[in-house]
Coordinates of C-alpha atoms and ligand atoms in Angstrom, one line a residue:
X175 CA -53.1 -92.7 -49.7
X176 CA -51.2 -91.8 -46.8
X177 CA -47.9 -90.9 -47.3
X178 CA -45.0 -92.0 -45.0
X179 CA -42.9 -89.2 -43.5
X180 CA -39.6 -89.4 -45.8
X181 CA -37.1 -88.7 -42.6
X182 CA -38.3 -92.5 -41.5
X183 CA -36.9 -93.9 -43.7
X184 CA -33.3 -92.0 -43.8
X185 CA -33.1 -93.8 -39.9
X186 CA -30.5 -96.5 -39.4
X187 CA -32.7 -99.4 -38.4
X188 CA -32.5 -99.7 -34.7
X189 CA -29.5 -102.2 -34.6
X190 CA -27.7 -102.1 -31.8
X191 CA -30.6 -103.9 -29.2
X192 CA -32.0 -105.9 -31.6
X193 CA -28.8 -107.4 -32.6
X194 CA -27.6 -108.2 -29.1
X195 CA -31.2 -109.8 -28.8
X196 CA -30.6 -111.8 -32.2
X197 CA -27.3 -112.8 -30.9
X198 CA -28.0 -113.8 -27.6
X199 CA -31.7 -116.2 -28.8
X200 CA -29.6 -117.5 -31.0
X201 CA -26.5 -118.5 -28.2
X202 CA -29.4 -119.7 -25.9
X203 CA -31.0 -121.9 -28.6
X204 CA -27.6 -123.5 -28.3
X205 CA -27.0 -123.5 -24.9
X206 CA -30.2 -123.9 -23.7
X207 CA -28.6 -124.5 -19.9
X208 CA -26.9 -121.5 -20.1
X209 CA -27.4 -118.7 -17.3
X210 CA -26.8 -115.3 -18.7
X211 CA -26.2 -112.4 -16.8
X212 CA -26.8 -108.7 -17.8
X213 CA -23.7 -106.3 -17.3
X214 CA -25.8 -104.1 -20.7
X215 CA -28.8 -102.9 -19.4
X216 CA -30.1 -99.0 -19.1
X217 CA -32.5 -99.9 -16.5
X218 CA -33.0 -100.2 -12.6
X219 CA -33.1 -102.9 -10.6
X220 CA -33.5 -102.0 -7.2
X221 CA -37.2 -101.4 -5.4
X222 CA -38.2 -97.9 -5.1
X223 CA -37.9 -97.1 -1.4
X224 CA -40.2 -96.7 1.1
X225 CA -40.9 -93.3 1.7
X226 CA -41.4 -92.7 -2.2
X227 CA -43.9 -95.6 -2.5
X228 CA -46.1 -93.8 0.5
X229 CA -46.0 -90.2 -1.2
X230 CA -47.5 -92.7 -4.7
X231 CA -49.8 -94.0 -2.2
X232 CA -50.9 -91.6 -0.3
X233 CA -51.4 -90.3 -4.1
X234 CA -53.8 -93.0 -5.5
X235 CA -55.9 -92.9 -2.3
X236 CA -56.7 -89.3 -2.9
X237 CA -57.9 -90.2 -6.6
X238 CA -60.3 -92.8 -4.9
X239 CA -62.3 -90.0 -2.7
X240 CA -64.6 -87.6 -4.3
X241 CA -63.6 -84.9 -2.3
X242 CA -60.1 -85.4 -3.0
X243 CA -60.1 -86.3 -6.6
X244 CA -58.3 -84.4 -9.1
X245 CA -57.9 -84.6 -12.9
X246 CA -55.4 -82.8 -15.1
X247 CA -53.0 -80.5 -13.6
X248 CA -50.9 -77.8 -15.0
X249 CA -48.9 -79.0 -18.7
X250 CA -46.1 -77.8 -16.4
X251 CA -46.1 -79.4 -13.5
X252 CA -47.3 -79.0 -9.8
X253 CA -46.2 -76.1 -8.2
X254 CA -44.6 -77.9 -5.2
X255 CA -42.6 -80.3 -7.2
X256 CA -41.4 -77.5 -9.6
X257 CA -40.5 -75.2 -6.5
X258 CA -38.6 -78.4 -4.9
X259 CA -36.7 -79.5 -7.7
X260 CA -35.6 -76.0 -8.0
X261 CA -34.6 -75.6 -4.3
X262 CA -33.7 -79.0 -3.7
X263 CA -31.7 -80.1 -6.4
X264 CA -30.7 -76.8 -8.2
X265 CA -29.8 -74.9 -5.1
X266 CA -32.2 -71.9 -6.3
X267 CA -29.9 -71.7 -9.4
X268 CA -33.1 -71.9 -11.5
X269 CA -36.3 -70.9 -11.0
X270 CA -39.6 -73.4 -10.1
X271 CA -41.1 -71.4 -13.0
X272 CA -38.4 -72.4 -15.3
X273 CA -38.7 -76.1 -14.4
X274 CA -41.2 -78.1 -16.6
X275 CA -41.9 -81.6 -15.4
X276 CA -42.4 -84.4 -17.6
X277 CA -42.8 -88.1 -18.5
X278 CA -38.9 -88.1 -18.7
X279 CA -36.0 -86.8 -20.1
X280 CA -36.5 -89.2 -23.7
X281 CA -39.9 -87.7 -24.5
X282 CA -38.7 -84.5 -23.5
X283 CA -35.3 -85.0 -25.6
X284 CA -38.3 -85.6 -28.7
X285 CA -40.5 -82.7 -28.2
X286 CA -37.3 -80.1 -27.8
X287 CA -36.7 -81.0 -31.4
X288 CA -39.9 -79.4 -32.4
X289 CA -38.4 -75.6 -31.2
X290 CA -35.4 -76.2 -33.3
X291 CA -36.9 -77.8 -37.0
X292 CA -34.8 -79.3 -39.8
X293 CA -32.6 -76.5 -40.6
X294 CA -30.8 -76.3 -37.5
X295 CA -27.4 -78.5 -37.5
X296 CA -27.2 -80.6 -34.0
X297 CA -23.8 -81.7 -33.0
X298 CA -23.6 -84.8 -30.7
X299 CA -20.1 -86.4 -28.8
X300 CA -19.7 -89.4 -30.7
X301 CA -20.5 -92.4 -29.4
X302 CA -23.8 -90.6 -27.9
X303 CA -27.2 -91.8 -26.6
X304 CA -28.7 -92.6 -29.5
X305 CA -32.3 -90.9 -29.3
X306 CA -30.2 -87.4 -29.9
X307 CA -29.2 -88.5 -33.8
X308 CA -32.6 -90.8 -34.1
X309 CA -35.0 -87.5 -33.0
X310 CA -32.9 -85.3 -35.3
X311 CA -33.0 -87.5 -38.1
X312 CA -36.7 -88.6 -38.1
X313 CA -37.0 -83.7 -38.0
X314 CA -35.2 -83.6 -41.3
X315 CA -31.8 -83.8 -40.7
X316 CA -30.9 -86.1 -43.7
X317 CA -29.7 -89.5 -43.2
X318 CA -26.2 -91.1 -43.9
X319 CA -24.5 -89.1 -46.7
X320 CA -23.1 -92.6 -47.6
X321 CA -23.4 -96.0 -46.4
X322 CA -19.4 -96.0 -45.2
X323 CA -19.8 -93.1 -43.5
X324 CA -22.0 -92.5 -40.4
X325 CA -21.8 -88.2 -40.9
X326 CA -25.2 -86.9 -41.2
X327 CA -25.9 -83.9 -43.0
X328 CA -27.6 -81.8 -40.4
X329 CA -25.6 -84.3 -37.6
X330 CA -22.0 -83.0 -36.8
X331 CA -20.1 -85.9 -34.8
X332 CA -17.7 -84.8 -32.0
X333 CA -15.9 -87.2 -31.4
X334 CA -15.4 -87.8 -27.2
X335 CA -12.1 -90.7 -26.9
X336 CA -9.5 -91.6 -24.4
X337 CA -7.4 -89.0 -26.6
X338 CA -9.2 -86.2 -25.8
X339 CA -10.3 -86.9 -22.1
X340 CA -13.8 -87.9 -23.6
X341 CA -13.9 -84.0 -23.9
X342 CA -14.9 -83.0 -27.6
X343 CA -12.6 -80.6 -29.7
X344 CA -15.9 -77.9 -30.0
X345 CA -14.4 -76.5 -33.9
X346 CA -16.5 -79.6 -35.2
X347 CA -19.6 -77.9 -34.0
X348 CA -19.2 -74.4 -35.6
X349 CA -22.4 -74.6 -37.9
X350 CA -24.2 -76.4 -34.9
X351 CA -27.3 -73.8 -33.4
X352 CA -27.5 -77.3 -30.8
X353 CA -25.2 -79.4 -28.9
X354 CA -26.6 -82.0 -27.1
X355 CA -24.1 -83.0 -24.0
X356 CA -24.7 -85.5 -21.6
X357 CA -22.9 -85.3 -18.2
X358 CA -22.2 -87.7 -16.6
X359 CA -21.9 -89.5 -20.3
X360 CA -23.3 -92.5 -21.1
X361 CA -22.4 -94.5 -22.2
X362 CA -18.5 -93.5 -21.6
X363 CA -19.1 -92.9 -18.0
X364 CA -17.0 -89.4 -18.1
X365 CA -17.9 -86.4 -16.3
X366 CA -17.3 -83.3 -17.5
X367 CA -14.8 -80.9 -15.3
X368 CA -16.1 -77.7 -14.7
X369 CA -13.2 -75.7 -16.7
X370 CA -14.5 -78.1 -19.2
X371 CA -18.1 -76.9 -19.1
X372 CA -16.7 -73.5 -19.1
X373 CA -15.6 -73.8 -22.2
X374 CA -18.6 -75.2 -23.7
X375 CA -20.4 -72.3 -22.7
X376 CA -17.8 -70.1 -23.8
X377 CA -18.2 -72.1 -27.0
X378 CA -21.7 -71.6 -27.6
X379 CA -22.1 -67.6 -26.2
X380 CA -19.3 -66.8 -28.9
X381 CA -21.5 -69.4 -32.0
X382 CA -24.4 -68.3 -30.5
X383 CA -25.6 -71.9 -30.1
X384 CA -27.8 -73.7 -27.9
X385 CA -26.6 -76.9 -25.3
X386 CA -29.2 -79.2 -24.7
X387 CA -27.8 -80.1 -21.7
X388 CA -28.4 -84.3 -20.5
X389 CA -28.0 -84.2 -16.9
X390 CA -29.9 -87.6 -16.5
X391 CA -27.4 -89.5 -14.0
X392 CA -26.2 -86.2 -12.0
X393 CA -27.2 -87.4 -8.6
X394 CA -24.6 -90.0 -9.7
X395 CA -21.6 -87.7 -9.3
X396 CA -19.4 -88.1 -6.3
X397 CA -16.5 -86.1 -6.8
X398 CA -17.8 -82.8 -4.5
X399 CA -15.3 -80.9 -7.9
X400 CA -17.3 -81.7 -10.3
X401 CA -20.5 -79.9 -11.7
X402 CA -23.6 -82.0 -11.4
X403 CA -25.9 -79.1 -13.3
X404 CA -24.9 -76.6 -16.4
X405 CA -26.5 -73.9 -14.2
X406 CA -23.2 -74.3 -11.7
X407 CA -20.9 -72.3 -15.0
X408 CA -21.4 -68.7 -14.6
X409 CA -23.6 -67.3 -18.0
X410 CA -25.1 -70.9 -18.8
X411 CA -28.9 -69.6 -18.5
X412 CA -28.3 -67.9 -20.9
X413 CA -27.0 -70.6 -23.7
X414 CA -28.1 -73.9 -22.1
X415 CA -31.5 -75.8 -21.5
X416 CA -31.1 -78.8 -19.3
X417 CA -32.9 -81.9 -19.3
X418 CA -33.0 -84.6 -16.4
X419 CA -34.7 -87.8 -14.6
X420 CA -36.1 -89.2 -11.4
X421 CA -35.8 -92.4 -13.7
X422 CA -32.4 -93.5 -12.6
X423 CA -31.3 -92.3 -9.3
X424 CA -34.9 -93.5 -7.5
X425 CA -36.1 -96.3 -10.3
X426 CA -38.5 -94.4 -11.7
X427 CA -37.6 -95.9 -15.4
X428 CA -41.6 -97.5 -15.2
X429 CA -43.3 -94.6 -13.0
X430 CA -41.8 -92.1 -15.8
X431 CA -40.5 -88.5 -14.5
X432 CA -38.2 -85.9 -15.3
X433 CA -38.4 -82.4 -16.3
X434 CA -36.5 -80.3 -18.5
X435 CA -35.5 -76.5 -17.1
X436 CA -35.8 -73.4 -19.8
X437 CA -34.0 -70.4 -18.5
X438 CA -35.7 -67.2 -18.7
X439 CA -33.0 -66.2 -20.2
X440 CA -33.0 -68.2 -23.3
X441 CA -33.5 -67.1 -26.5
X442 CA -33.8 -67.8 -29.9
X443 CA -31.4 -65.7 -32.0
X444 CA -34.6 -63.8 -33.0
X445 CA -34.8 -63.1 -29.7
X446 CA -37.7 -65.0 -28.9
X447 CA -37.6 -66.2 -25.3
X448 CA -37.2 -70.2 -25.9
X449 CA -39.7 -70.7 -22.4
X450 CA -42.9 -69.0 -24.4
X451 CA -42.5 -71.5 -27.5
X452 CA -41.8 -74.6 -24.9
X453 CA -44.5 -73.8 -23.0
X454 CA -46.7 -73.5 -26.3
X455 CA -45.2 -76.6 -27.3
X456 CA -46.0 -78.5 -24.0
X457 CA -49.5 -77.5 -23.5
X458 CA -49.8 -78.2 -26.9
X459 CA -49.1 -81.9 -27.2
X460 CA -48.5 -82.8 -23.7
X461 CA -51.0 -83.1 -20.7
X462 CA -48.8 -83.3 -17.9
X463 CA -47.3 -85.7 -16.1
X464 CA -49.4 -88.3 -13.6
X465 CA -50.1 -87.0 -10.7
X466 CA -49.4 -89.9 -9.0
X467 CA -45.7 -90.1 -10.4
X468 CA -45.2 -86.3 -9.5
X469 CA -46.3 -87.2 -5.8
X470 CA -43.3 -89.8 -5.9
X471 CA -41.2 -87.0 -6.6
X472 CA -42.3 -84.4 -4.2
X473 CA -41.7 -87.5 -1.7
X474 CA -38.1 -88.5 -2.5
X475 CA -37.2 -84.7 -2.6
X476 CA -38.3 -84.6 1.3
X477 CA -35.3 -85.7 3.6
X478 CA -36.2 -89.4 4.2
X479 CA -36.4 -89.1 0.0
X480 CA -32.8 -87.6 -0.8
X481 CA -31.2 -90.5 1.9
X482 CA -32.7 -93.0 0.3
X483 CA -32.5 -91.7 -3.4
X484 CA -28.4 -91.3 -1.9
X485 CA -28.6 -94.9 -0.3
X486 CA -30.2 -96.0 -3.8
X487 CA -27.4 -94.5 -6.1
X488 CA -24.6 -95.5 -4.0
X489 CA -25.8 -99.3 -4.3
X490 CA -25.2 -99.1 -8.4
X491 CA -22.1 -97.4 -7.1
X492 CA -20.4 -99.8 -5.6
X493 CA -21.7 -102.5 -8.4
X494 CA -19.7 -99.8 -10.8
X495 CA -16.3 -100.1 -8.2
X496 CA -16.5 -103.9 -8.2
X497 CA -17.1 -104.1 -11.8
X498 CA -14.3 -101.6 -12.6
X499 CA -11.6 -103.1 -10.2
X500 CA -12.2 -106.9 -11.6
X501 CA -11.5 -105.7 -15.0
X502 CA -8.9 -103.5 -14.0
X503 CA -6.7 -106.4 -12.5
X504 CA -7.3 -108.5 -15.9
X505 CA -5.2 -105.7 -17.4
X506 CA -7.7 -104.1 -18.8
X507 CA -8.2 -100.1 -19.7
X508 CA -11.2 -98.8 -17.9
X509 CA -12.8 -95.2 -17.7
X510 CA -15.9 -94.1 -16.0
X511 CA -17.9 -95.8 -13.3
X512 CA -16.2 -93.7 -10.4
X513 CA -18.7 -90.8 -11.0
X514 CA -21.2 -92.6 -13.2
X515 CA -23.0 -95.6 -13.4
X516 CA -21.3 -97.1 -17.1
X517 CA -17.9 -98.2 -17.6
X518 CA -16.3 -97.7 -21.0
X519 CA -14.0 -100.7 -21.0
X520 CA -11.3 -101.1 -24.1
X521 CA -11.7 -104.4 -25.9
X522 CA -8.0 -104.2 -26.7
X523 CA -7.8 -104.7 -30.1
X524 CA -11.0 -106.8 -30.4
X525 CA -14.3 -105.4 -32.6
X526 CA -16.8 -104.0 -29.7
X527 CA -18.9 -107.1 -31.5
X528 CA -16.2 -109.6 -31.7
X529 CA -16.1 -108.4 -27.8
X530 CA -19.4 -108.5 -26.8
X531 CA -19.8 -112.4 -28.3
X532 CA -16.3 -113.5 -26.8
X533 CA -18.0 -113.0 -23.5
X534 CA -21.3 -114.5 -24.2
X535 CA -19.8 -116.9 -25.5
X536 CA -17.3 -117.8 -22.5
X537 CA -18.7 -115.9 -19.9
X538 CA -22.3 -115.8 -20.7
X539 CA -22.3 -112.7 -19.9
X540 CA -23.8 -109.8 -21.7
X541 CA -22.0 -106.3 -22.4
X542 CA -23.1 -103.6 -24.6
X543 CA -21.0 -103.4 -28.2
X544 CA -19.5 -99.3 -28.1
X545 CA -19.7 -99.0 -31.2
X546 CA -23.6 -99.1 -31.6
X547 CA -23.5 -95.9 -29.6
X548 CA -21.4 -93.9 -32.9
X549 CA -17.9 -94.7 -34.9
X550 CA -15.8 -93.5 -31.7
X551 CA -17.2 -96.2 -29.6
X552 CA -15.5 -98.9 -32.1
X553 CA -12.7 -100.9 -30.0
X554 CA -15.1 -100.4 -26.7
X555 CA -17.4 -102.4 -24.3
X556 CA -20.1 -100.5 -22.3
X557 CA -20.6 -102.3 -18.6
X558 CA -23.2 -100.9 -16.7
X559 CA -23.9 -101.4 -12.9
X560 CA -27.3 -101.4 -12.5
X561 CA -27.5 -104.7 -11.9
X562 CA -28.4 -106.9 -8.5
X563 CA -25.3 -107.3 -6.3
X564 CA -25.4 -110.9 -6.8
X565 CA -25.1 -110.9 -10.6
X566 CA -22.6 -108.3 -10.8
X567 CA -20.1 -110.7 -8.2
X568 CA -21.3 -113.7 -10.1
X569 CA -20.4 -112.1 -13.2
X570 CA -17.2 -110.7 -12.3
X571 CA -16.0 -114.2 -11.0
X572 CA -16.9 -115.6 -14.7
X573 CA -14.6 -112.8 -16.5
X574 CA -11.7 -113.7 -13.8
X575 CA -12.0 -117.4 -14.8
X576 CA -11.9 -116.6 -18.5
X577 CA -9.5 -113.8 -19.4
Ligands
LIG860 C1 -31.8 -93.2 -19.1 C2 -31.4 -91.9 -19.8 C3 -32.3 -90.9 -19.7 C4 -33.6 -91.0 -19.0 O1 -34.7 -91.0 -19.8 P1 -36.2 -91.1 -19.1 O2 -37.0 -90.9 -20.3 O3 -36.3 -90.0 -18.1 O4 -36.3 -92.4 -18.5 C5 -32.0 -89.7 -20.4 N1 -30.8 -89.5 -20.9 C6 -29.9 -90.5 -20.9 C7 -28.6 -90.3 -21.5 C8 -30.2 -91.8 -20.4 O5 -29.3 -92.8 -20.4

C-alpha cells in the first residue's frame, strides 16, 4: 500500500483561485452576456519582443542541424547566461559561478526547501506569495495549530500592514533559520527601502538566519533609491540567497526562466558552504533549464534585449498609474503600483470577499480577495496591471460608473 505523505494533508486546500473561479462560473451562469475583465491575474500579456524571439529562434534552428545539435547542458546553467546575468543585471555584485539558472523562481522556491528540512522555522510577511507557506508545509512544518488560527508551527507570520510601512517588525522571526522576503512585494506592491534591507540583514547576521530573498519583479523598480537586489546592502552574501525571473519583466511566465544566486559566502551554521549542497541538490533532481529558453535570455540581456525588456515593464507600468489614479479619485486608499506591478487597494471596511463580489457583481470586473494571500491581507483588494491597455481603461471606466 502506498502511503500518502502526511504533510499533504496538513495543506489548506488551495482556495483562494479556485474560489474566485467558483464564484465567477457561477456569476456567468447568470449573466451569461456578461463581459468580464481581469484586474487579478499573475500573468503577462504582452508578446515577447522581437529580439528575444530571434535569440529562441536562432536557438531551435541549431537543434535541427547535426552539426549544431546539442543535448543537456550544465544543471547550472550556460556559462554565457550565468556570466551575463551576473554583469548585466547584478553589476558584478555576484559571481556567474554563483548564479544557477532555472525553470523559474517557483520550482526553485520548492527545491531550496530541500537544504533547509522540517526542523527549520520559516518566517513569511503576512499576506505572502503563497508557494512560501504551501512548500514549507508539504517539508514538515505542521499545518494550522487550530482551525481559527492561520499560525503554523514551523510558519512564523510577520505581519507587513499600512501600520508598519508593509515593513515587518523582525522580533516575530527570532526562532526563524529562513525568512523569505519578496521585494518588490506581491501582492502589496511595496518595495523595501534600503535602510530597510539593512536591517533585515542586520537582523539575520545577529539570529544567524538565512533570507531567501524574492526578487522576482525587480526590473520593475523605478525609483533610482531603491534597491532592486539584496546584494546592493553591504554583508548580504553572506546571510541572503536570492531568487529571481525572466518570467515577468520579458513574458517568459510559458518559456519558464529564472535562476536563484548562492553566495560563496553562505553557509550553513555548520559551516557547510550552502552552494556545495545546492549544487548537489540541482544536479540531483534537476536537468537544466532548455536551452532554447536560456538562448531567450542571453538575447534580452544584449542591448536591443534590456530596451525592450525596459519598453516591456514600463507598458504594465503605466496600466499600474492608470489603475492607481482611477481608484485614488474614488476616494480610495491605495499603495504599491508606483514601483511594482500590484496595487494593494483598501476595501474600506468591506471583507476582501464581500469586495471582490461587489465588483463582479457591478463591475464585472475581477480583483484578487487580500486575504487569500494571509490574515493581514483581510480588509484588502489586490489589482494587478498586467493586463492589455484596453481592458485596464475599460475597466477603470466601469469602477468610475459604479463607486
Ligand atoms: C510570478 C512570481 C514568481 C515567478 O515565478 P516563475 O516560476 O519564475 O514564473 C516568483 N515569485 C513571485 C512572488 C511571483 O509573483
Amino acid at each position: 500500500m502506498a502511503k500518502r505523505n502526511p504533510h499533504l494533508a496538513k495543506l489548506q486546500s488551495g482556495y483562494l483561485f479556485p474560489e474566485i473561479n467558483r464564484r465567477k462560473k457561477e456569476f456567468l451562469a447568470a449573466h451569461p452576456q456578461a463581459k468580464l475583465i481581469s484586474l487579478g491575474i499573475g500573468d503577462t500579456t504582452q508578446p515577447i519582443a522581437p529580439p528575444i524571439i530571434k535569440g529562441i529562434v536562432q536557438a531551435v534552428k541549431r537543434l535541427g542541424k547535426r552539426d549544431t545539435y546539442t543535448g543537456y547542458g550544465d544543471e547550472q546553467g550556460i556559462t554565457e547566461l550565468r556570466e551575463r546575468i551576473a554583469s548585466v543585471l547584478y553589476h558584478g555584485r555576484v559571481k556567474g559561478e554563483e548564479v544557477f539558472v532555472s525553470d523559474g523562481a517557483k520550482p526553485d522556491t520548492g527545491r531550496l526547501q530541500m537544504l533547509f528540512g522540517s526542523d527549520t522555522v520559516m518566517a513569511v510577511q503576512d499576506p505572502s506569495y503563497p508557494v512560501y507557506v504551501d512548500s514549507s508545509v508539504m517539508m514538515g512544518q505542521t499545518g494550522p495549530l487550530s482551525s481559527k488560527t492561520s499560525q503554523f508551527k514551523g510558519i512564523a507570520y510577520l505581519p507587513c500592514t499600512p501600520d508598519n510601512g508593509f515593513f515587518p517588525s523582525l522580533g516575530n522571526a527570532k526562532d526563524a533559520g529562513v525568512i523569505f522576503f519578496c521585494s518588490p512585494n506581491n501582492p502589496t506592491g511595496a518595495v523595501a527601502t534600503r535602510e530597510q534591507l539593512k536591517a533585515l540583514v542586520d537582523f539575520a547576521k545577529e539570529n544567524r538566519s538565512i533570507i531567501i530573498f524574492d526578487a522576482a519583479y525587480s526590473q520593475f523598480i523605478r525609483d533610482e533609491n531603491l534597491p532592486r537586489s539584496i546584494y546592493e546592502i553591504p554583508g548580504a552574501k553572506e546571510v541572503a540567497l536570492e531568487v529571481s525571473s525572466f518570467s515577468k519583466s520579458i513574458g517568459f511566465t510559458g518559456v519558464r526562466l529564472g535562476w536563484t544566486v548562492v553566495p560563496n559566502e553562505l553557509c550553513f551554521d555548520d559551516g557547510t558552504p550552502v552552494r556545495k549542497d545546492w549544487n548537489r541538490i540541482m544536479t540531483t533532481v534537476f536537468n537544466g533549464a532548455s536551452s532554447i529558453a536560456q538562448y531567450g535570455g542571453i538575447a534580452a540581456l544584449e542591448r536591443e534585449g534590456m530596451k525592450e525588456m525596459e519598453r516591456t515593464v514600463s507598458y504594465y507600468m503605466e496600466n499600474a498609474s492608470i489603475i492607481r489614479q482611477a481608484l485614488r479619485k474614488l476616494g480610495y486608499t491605495v499603495f504599491g503600483g508606483d514601483n511594482a506591478p500590484y496595487l494593494w487597494v483598501q476595501t474600506k471596511g468591506m471583507t476582501s470577499w464581500d469586495a471582490f463580489s461587489f465588483l463582479l457583481q457591478k463591475a464585472h470586473v475581477i480583483t484578487t480577495p487580500g486575504s487569500g494571500f494571509g490574515p493581514s491581507g483581510e480588509g484588502f483588494l489586490r489589482f494587478s496591471a498586467f493586463g492589455h491597455r484596453e481592458d485596464v481603461l475599460e475597466a477603470v471606466k466601469r469602477l468610475e460608473k459604479i463607486l
